[in-house]
Amino acid sequence: MKKLLWLLAFVVMATAVKDIVGYFGPMAAAFRAYRDEAETLELARAKAKSFGDIEGYIVDASYHLDTAEPAGDNEVRLTVVEAIQFQRMSEMKPFGNRRVAQTRQYVLMRHVDGRWVLSHIEEDATEVVELSQVVEQLDDK
């Protein structure tokens, strides 16, 4: 009887793990695919975007996933905050006066032919802040 209870508990746990991986797995894979595509395109489109008035060179680009939810069969809706760091050549100390251009993006990813493809993207207005302000915001969370 005790072995039967252990077997039942194992089956319940395995089913729960399978359901959790099945639910969060596609969203994580969609975010990774979006991040990889965005990083390769960012250097080419950064100055052409709304960053022309920001002085300096791109030092780093990062992407923070705010929300992810299934949007239907083979679709995932992501809310991502893109943060691109700029630094002037004259300020090339490790963290000297970097400016961060933050843009909230609403992304729809679609699973096509075994891979995640960007289907639709909308962006809020880009906000430029100092790196120290971004660090303070993260510390508050």
PDB file of C-alpha atoms in Angstrom, residues 64-67 79-81 102 104 133-141:
ATOM      1  CA  HIS A  64      14.119  42.396 -19.688  1.00  0.00           C
ATOM      2  CA  LEU A  65      11.003  40.241 -19.962  1.00  0.00           C
ATOM      3  CA  ASP A  66       8.105  41.864 -18.084  1.00  0.00           C
ATOM      4  CA  THR A  67       5.259  39.543 -19.038  1.00  0.00           C
ATOM      5  CA  THR A  79       6.154  42.578 -23.013  1.00  0.00           C
ATOM      6  CA  VAL A  80       9.863  43.414 -23.110  1.00  0.00           C
ATOM      7  CA  VAL A  81      11.862  46.416 -21.914  1.00  0.00           C
ATOM      8  CA  GLN A 102      14.595  52.383 -22.563  1.00  0.00           C
ATOM      9  CA  ARG A 104       8.801  49.104 -23.731  1.00  0.00           C
ATOM     10  CA  GLN A 133      18.592  56.165 -12.332  1.00  0.00           C
ATOM     11  CA  VAL A 134      18.065  52.735 -13.872  1.00  0.00           C
ATOM     12  CA  VAL A 135      20.127  51.106 -11.099  1.00  0.00           C
ATOM     13  CA  GLU A 136      18.020  52.923  -8.482  1.00  0.00           C
ATOM     14  CA  GLN A 137      14.802  51.699 -10.136  1.00  0.00           C
ATOM     15  CA  LEU A 138      16.058  48.105 -10.081  1.00  0.00           C
ATOM     16  CA  ASP A 139      17.080  48.425  -6.432  1.00  0.00           C
ATOM     17  CA  ASP A 140      13.569  49.613  -5.535  1.00  0.00           C
ATOM     18  CA  LYS A 141      11.999  46.466  -7.011  1.00  0.00           C
TER      19      LYS A 141
END
